[in-house]
Coordinates of N, CA and C in Angstrom, one line a residue:
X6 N 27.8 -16.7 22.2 CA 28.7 -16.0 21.4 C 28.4 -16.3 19.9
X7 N 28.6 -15.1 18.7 CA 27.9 -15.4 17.7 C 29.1 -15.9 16.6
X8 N 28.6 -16.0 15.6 CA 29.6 -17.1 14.5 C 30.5 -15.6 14.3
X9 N 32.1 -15.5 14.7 CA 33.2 -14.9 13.7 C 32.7 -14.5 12.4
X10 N 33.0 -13.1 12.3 CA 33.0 -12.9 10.7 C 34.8 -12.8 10.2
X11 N 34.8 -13.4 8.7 CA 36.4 -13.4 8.8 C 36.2 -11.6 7.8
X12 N 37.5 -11.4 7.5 CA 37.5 -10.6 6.9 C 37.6 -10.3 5.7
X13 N 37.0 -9.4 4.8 CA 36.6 -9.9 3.5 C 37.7 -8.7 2.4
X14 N 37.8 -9.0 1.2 CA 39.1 -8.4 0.3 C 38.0 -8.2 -0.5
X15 N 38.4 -6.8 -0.5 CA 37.6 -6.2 -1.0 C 38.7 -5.8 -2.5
X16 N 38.6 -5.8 -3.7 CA 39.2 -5.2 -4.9 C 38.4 -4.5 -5.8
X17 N 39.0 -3.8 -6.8 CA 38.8 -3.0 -7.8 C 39.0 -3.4 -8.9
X18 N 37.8 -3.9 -9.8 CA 38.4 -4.4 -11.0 C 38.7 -2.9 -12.3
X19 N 39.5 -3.4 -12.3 CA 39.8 -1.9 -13.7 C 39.2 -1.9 -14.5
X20 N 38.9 -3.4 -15.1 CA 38.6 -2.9 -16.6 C 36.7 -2.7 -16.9
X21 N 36.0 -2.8 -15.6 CA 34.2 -2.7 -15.7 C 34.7 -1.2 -14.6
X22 N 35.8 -1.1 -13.7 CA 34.8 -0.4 -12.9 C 34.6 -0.1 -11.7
X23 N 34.3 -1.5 -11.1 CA 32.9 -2.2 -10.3 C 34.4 -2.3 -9.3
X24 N 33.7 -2.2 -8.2 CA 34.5 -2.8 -6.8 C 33.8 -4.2 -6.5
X25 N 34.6 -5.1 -6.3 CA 33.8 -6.9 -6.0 C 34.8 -7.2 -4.8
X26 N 33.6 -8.3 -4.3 CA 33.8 -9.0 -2.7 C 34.5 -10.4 -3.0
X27 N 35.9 -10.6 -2.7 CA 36.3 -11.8 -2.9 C 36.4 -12.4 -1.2
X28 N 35.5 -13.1 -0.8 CA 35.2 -13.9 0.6 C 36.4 -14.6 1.2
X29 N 37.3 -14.3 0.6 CA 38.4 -15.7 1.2 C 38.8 -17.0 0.4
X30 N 38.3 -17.1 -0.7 CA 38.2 -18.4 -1.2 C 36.9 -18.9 -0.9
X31 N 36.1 -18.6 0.2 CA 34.6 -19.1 1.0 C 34.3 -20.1 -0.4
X32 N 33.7 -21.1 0.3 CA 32.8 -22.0 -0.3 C 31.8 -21.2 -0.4
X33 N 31.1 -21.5 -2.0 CA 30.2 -19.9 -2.4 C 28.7 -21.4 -2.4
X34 N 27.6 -21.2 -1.6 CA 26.5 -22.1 -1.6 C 25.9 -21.7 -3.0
X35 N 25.0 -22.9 -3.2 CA 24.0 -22.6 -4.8 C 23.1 -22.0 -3.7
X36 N 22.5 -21.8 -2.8 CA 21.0 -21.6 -2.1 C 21.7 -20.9 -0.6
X37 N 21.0 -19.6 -0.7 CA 21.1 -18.8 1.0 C 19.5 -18.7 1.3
X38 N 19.6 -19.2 2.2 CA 18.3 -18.8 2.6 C 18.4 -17.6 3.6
X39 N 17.5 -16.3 3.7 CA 17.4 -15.1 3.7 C 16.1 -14.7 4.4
X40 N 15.8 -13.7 4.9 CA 14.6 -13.3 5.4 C 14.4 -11.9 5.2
X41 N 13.4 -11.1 4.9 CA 13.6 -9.5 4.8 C 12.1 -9.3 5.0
X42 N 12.0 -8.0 5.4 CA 10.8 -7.2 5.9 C 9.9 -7.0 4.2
X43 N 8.6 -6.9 4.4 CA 7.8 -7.3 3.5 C 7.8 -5.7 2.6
X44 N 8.2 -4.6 3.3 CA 8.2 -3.6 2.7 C 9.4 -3.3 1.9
X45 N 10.8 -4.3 2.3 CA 11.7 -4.2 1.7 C 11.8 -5.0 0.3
X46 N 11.0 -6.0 0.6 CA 10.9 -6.9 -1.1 C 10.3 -6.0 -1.7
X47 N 9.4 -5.6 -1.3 CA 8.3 -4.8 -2.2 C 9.0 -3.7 -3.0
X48 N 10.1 -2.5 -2.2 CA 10.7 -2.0 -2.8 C 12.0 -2.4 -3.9
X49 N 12.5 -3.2 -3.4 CA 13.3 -4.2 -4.1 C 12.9 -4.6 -5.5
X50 N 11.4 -5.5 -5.6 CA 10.6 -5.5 -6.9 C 10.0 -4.2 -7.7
X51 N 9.8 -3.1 -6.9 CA 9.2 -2.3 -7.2 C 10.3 -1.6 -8.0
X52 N 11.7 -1.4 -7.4 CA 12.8 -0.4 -8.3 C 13.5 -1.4 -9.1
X53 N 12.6 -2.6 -9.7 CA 13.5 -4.1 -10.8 C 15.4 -4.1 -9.8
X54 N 15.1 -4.2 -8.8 CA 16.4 -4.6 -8.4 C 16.3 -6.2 -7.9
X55 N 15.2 -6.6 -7.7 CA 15.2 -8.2 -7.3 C 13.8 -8.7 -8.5
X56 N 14.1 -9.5 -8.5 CA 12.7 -10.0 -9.8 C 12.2 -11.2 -9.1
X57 N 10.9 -11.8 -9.4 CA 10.4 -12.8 -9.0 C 11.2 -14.0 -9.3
X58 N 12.0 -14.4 -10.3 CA 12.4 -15.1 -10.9 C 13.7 -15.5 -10.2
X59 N 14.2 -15.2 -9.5 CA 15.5 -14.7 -8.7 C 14.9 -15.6 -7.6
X60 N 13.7 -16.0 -6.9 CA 13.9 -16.2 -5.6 C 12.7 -17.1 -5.2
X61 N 12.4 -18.0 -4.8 CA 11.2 -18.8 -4.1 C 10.8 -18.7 -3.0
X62 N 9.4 -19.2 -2.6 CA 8.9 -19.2 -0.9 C 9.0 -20.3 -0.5
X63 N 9.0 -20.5 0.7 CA 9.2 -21.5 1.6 C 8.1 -22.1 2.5
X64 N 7.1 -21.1 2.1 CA 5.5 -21.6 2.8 C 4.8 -20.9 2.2
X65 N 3.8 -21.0 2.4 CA 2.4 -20.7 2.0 C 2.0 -19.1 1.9
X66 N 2.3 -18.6 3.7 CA 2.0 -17.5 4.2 C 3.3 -16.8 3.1
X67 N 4.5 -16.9 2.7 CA 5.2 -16.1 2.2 C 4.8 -15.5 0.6
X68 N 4.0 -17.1 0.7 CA 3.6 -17.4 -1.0 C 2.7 -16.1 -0.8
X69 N 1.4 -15.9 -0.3 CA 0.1 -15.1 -0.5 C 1.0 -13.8 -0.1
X70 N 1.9 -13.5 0.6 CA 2.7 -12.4 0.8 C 3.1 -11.8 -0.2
X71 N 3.5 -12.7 -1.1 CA 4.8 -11.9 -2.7 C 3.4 -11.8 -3.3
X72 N 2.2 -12.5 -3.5 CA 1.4 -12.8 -4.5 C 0.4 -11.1 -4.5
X73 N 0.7 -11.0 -3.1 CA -0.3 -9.5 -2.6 C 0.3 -8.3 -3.4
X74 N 2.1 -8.9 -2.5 CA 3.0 -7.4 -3.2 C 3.0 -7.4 -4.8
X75 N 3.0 -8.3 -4.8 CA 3.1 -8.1 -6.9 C 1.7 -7.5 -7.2
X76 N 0.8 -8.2 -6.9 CA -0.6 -7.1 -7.2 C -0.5 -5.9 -6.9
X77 N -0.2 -5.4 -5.6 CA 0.0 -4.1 -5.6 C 1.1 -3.1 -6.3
X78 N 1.7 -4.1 -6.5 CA 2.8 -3.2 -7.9 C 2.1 -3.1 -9.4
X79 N 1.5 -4.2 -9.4 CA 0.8 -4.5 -10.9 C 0.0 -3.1 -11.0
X80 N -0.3 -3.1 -9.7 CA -2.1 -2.0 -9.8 C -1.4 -0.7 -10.1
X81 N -0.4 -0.4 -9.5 CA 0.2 1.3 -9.2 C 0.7 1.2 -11.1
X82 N 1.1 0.8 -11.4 CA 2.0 0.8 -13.0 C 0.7 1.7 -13.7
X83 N 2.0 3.1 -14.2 CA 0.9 4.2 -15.2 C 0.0 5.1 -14.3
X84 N 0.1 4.8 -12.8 CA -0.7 6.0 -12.1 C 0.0 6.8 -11.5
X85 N 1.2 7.2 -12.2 CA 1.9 8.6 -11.7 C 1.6 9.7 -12.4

């Protein structure tokens, strides 16, 4: 059986706008560790919606993984 999700309150703040996720009170962690498909970082960095600076690897293989994707973003920049 998998972990309960509780249910989350969702509001509208007025004065930005913006709809935000208030969790319950949740204890909010400094550190989630995460996993995502290598084409979705890529696009992620590629549209500046995640930055390198935002996130660290956990081994090696992940390391030479981002180290590839950022080259291949480096290379494409100005060849449209």
């Amino acid at each position: 059986m998998g972990m309960p999700l509780r249910q989350r309150d969702i509001k509208h703040t007025r004065s930005s706008g913006e709809w935000g996720v208030d969790w319950l009170n949740d204890v909010k962690p400094e550190r989630v560790t995460i996993t995502l498909e290598a084409d979705c970082l890529c696009r992620l960095l590629g549209e500046h919606q995640l930055y390198v600076e935002d996130f660290s690897c956990v081994d090696e293989t992940s390391r030479a993984c981002v180290r590839s994707l950022l080259l291949t973003l480096l290379n494409g920049i100005g060849r449209d």
